[in-house]
CSV table of C-alpha atoms in Angstrom, one decimal:
chain,number,residue,atom,x,y,z
A,24,GLU,CA,144.0,94.2,153.5
A,25,ALA,CA,140.3,94.1,154.1
A,26,GLY,CA,138.1,92.5,151.4
A,27,VAL,CA,135.2,93.9,149.5
A,28,ALA,CA,132.1,94.4,152.2
A,29,GLN,CA,128.5,93.9,151.2
A,30,SER,CA,125.4,94.3,153.2
A,31,PRO,CA,123.0,92.8,154.0
A,32,ARG,CA,123.9,89.3,153.4
A,33,TYR,CA,120.5,88.2,153.0
A,34,LYS,CA,117.1,90.0,152.1
A,35,ILE,CA,113.6,88.5,151.8
A,36,ILE,CA,110.9,90.9,150.2
A,37,GLU,CA,107.7,90.7,148.5
A,38,LYS,CA,107.3,91.6,144.9
A,39,ARG,CA,106.7,95.2,144.0
A,40,GLN,CA,108.6,96.3,147.3
A,41,SER,CA,112.0,98.1,146.9
A,42,VAL,CA,115.4,97.0,148.2
A,43,ALA,CA,118.8,98.4,148.2
A,44,PHE,CA,122.3,96.7,148.6
A,45,TRP,CA,125.5,98.6,149.9
A,46,CYS,CA,129.0,97.8,148.9
A,47,ASN,CA,132.3,99.1,150.1
A,48,PRO,CA,135.2,98.3,147.8
A,49,ILE,CA,138.8,97.6,148.8
A,50,SER,CA,140.5,100.9,149.8
A,51,GLY,CA,142.0,102.5,146.7
A,52,HIS,CA,140.2,100.6,144.2
A,53,ALA,CA,139.0,102.9,141.5
A,54,THR,CA,136.9,100.5,139.5
A,55,LEU,CA,133.6,99.0,141.0
A,56,TYR,CA,131.2,96.4,139.4
A,57,TRP,CA,127.8,95.2,140.2
A,58,TYR,CA,126.9,91.5,139.1
A,59,GLN,CA,123.8,89.5,139.2
A,60,GLN,CA,124.1,85.9,139.7
A,61,ILE,CA,121.0,83.7,139.2
A,62,LEU,CA,121.1,80.2,140.5
A,63,GLY,CA,123.0,77.9,138.4
A,64,GLN,CA,124.5,80.6,136.2
A,65,GLY,CA,127.7,82.7,136.1
A,66,PRO,CA,127.6,86.2,137.4
A,67,LYS,CA,126.2,88.7,134.9
A,68,LEU,CA,127.5,92.3,134.9
A,69,LEU,CA,124.8,94.9,135.8
A,70,ILE,CA,127.0,98.1,136.0
A,71,GLN,CA,130.7,99.3,136.0
A,72,PHE,CA,131.9,102.4,137.6
A,73,GLN,CA,135.3,104.2,137.2
A,74,ASN,CA,135.5,106.2,140.2
A,75,ASN,CA,132.1,107.9,140.4
A,76,GLY,CA,131.2,107.8,136.8
A,77,VAL,CA,129.4,105.1,134.8
A,78,VAL,CA,131.6,103.2,132.3
A,79,ASP,CA,129.1,100.5,131.3
A,80,ASP,CA,125.4,100.0,132.3
A,81,SER,CA,124.2,98.2,129.1
A,82,GLN,CA,123.0,95.2,131.1
A,83,LEU,CA,121.2,97.2,133.9
A,84,PRO,CA,117.3,97.1,133.7
A,85,LYS,CA,117.1,100.9,134.1
A,86,ASP,CA,113.2,100.7,134.4
A,87,ARG,CA,113.8,99.3,137.8
A,88,PHE,CA,117.2,99.1,138.9
A,89,SER,CA,119.6,102.0,139.8
A,90,ALA,CA,123.1,102.4,141.1
A,91,GLU,CA,125.2,105.1,142.4
A,92,ARG,CA,128.7,105.5,143.5
A,93,LEU,CA,129.0,108.9,145.4
A,94,LYS,CA,132.4,110.2,146.0
A,95,GLY,CA,134.0,107.2,144.2
A,96,VAL,CA,134.1,105.1,147.1
A,97,ASP,CA,130.9,103.1,148.4
A,98,SER,CA,128.1,102.0,146.1
A,99,THR,CA,124.4,101.2,146.4
A,100,LEU,CA,122.2,99.1,143.9
A,101,LYS,CA,118.4,99.6,144.3
A,102,ILE,CA,115.7,97.6,142.9
A,103,GLN,CA,112.3,99.4,142.6
A,104,PRO,CA,109.8,97.8,142.3
A,105,ALA,CA,111.1,94.1,142.7
A,106,LYS,CA,109.8,91.2,140.6
A,107,LEU,CA,110.2,87.5,141.2
A,108,GLU,CA,112.8,87.1,138.6
A,109,ASP,CA,115.0,89.4,140.6
A,110,SER,CA,115.7,86.7,143.0
A,111,ALA,CA,119.6,86.2,142.7
A,112,VAL,CA,122.8,86.9,144.4
A,113,TYR,CA,124.1,90.4,143.9
A,114,LEU,CA,127.9,90.6,143.8
A,115,CYS,CA,130.0,93.6,144.2
A,116,ALA,CA,133.6,93.6,143.0
A,117,SER,CA,136.6,96.0,142.8
A,118,SER,CA,139.6,96.2,140.8
A,119,SER,CA,142.9,98.1,141.8
A,120,ARG,CA,144.2,99.2,138.4
A,121,PRO,CA,142.2,101.9,136.4
A,122,ARG,CA,139.9,100.9,133.7
A,123,GLY,CA,139.4,97.3,135.1
A,124,ALA,CA,142.5,96.1,133.6
A,125,GLU,CA,143.4,94.3,136.7
A,126,THR,CA,142.1,91.3,138.9
A,127,GLN,CA,138.8,91.8,140.4
A,128,TYR,CA,138.0,91.1,144.0
A,129,PHE,CA,134.6,90.0,144.9
A,130,GLY,CA,132.6,90.5,148.0
A,131,PRO,CA,130.6,87.7,149.5
A,132,GLY,CA,127.3,88.8,147.9
A,133,THR,CA,123.7,89.6,148.9
A,134,ARG,CA,121.2,86.8,148.4
A,135,LEU,CA,117.8,88.3,147.5
A,136,LEU,CA,114.6,86.4,147.6
A,137,VAL,CA,111.5,87.9,146.1
A,138,LEU,CA,108.3,86.3,147.2
B,24,ASP,CA,128.2,87.2,125.2
B,25,ALA,CA,130.6,84.7,126.9
B,26,LYS,CA,133.5,83.7,124.6
B,27,THR,CA,134.4,80.3,126.0
B,28,THR,CA,133.2,76.9,126.1
B,29,GLN,CA,134.0,74.6,129.1
B,30,PRO,CA,132.7,71.0,130.2
B,31,THR,CA,129.8,71.3,132.5
B,32,SER,CA,131.4,69.1,135.2
B,33,MET,CA,134.2,67.0,136.1
B,34,ASP,CA,135.4,64.9,139.0
B,35,CYS,CA,139.0,64.7,140.4
B,36,ALA,CA,140.7,62.4,143.1
B,37,GLU,CA,142.2,64.2,146.0
B,38,GLY,CA,145.9,64.5,145.7
B,39,ARG,CA,145.9,64.2,141.9
B,40,ALA,CA,146.4,66.9,139.3
B,41,ALA,CA,143.1,68.3,137.9
B,42,ASN,CA,143.2,69.6,134.4
B,43,LEU,CA,140.4,71.9,133.4
B,44,PRO,CA,140.1,72.6,129.6
B,45,CYS,CA,138.7,75.7,128.0
B,46,ASN,CA,137.9,76.6,124.3
B,47,HIS,CA,138.1,80.1,123.3
B,48,SER,CA,138.4,79.9,119.5
B,49,THR,CA,137.3,83.4,118.7
B,50,ILE,CA,139.7,85.1,121.0
B,51,SER,CA,141.3,88.3,119.8
B,52,GLY,CA,145.1,89.0,119.8
B,53,ASN,CA,145.1,91.4,122.7
B,54,GLU,CA,142.4,89.7,124.7
B,55,TYR,CA,143.5,87.9,128.0
B,56,VAL,CA,142.2,84.7,129.5
B,57,TYR,CA,141.3,84.7,133.1
B,58,TRP,CA,140.4,82.0,135.5
B,59,TYR,CA,138.3,82.4,138.6
B,60,ARG,CA,136.5,79.9,140.9
B,61,GLN,CA,133.5,80.2,143.1
B,62,ILE,CA,133.1,78.0,146.2
B,63,HIS,CA,129.5,77.4,147.3
B,64,SER,CA,128.0,80.5,148.9
B,65,GLN,CA,131.1,82.7,148.3
B,66,GLY,CA,132.0,85.5,145.8
B,67,PRO,CA,134.3,84.3,142.8
B,68,GLN,CA,138.0,84.2,143.6
B,69,TYR,CA,140.7,85.1,141.1
B,70,ILE,CA,143.0,82.2,140.0
B,71,ILE,CA,145.3,83.2,137.2
B,72,HIS,CA,145.3,84.9,133.9
B,73,GLY,CA,147.6,84.9,130.9
B,74,LEU,CA,147.8,86.3,127.3
B,75,LYS,CA,150.3,84.1,125.4
B,76,ASN,CA,152.7,82.6,127.6
B,77,ASN,CA,152.1,79.8,130.3
B,78,GLU,CA,151.8,81.1,133.7
B,79,THR,CA,152.1,79.7,137.2
B,80,ASN,CA,151.4,81.0,140.7
B,81,GLU,CA,150.9,79.4,144.1
B,82,MET,CA,147.3,78.2,143.1
B,83,ALA,CA,147.6,76.8,139.7
B,84,SER,CA,149.2,76.7,136.3
B,85,LEU,CA,147.7,78.0,133.0
B,86,ILE,CA,148.7,76.6,129.7
B,87,ILE,CA,147.7,78.4,126.5
B,88,THR,CA,147.9,76.8,123.2
B,89,GLU,CA,150.2,78.5,120.5
B,90,ASP,CA,147.2,79.5,118.5
B,91,ARG,CA,145.5,80.8,121.7
B,92,LYS,CA,142.3,78.9,120.8
B,93,SER,CA,142.2,77.0,123.9
B,94,SER,CA,143.8,76.8,127.3
B,95,THR,CA,144.1,74.4,130.3
B,96,LEU,CA,144.0,75.2,134.0
B,97,ILE,CA,146.1,72.8,136.1
B,98,LEU,CA,145.5,72.4,139.7
B,99,PRO,CA,148.7,70.5,140.7
B,100,HIS,CA,147.5,68.6,143.7
B,101,ALA,CA,143.7,68.9,144.2
B,102,THR,CA,142.4,68.9,147.6
B,103,LEU,CA,138.8,68.7,148.8
B,104,ARG,CA,138.7,72.5,149.3
B,105,ASP,CA,139.2,72.8,145.6
B,106,THR,CA,135.8,71.8,145.0
B,107,ALA,CA,134.0,74.7,143.2
B,108,VAL,CA,132.8,76.0,140.0
B,109,TYR,CA,135.6,77.2,137.9
B,110,TYR,CA,135.2,79.9,135.2
B,111,CYS,CA,137.2,80.5,132.2
B,112,ILE,CA,136.8,84.1,130.9
B,113,VAL,CA,138.1,86.1,128.0
B,114,ARG,CA,138.5,89.8,129.3
B,115,VAL,CA,136.8,92.1,126.8
B,116,ALA,CA,136.5,95.9,126.4
B,117,SER,CA,133.5,97.3,128.4
B,118,THR,CA,132.3,99.2,125.3
B,119,ALA,CA,133.3,99.5,121.6
B,120,SER,CA,135.3,102.6,122.0
B,121,SER,CA,136.6,102.4,125.6
B,122,ASN,CA,139.7,101.4,127.3
B,123,ASP,CA,137.8,99.8,130.2
B,124,TYR,CA,137.6,96.0,130.5
B,125,LYS,CA,135.1,93.7,131.9
B,126,LEU,CA,134.6,89.9,132.5
B,127,SER,CA,131.9,88.0,130.9
B,128,PHE,CA,131.2,84.9,132.9
B,129,GLY,CA,129.7,81.7,131.4
B,130,ALA,CA,128.4,78.7,133.2
B,131,GLY,CA,131.8,77.5,134.3
B,132,THR,CA,132.9,73.7,135.1
B,133,THR,CA,131.7,72.3,138.5
B,134,VAL,CA,134.8,70.5,139.9
B,135,THR,CA,134.1,67.9,142.6
B,136,VAL,CA,137.3,66.7,144.3
B,137,ARG,CA,136.7,63.1,145.9
B,138,ALA,CA,138.6,61.6,148.7
């Protein structure tokens, strides 16, 4: 079974630029999550999708971050404009059981550096 | 809003059992305890989870106290490849009224296995 795919693996941008990350979950997984992991901290949930609907985006800075999951499969996370404090690893995860009541499988992450 | 407390770091000798403690004194009756680990530069990896009873799988054992206020993850024969950050997580509802769930990561325990 293929794992969660993410791209790009690394991205360097200057502040005020925009950036987008892509995630392809494990086939058939209805629940998808985006996390932000700042160096030295645990992952922080940004947004949770159930199919193509948003379940929880309470921690998403909506003035600059946006995410979508068209057709309930792939997902993109966008930052516009980026700030220095957005430097982090962005992790995507998916879950097989509905409503996230099962194990989450994580991708390798995208490491973002904002200069 | 992590609901767990773990030691910041611990060392373990290769080939010996590693016992990782976790306190979750405010856990509710229907909340599960999950353990994940994150090897350097990788996404978190699921290890095991439990509700009340002790659990064992091919990776580890989970011992949950009778009052459910604490648990211990046991790696029976630690190897150098077990060096990672280990997260003890209480799975909580995504929103107050939802049947969706999310994981709230803390800082975890950095485990170093030494030869």
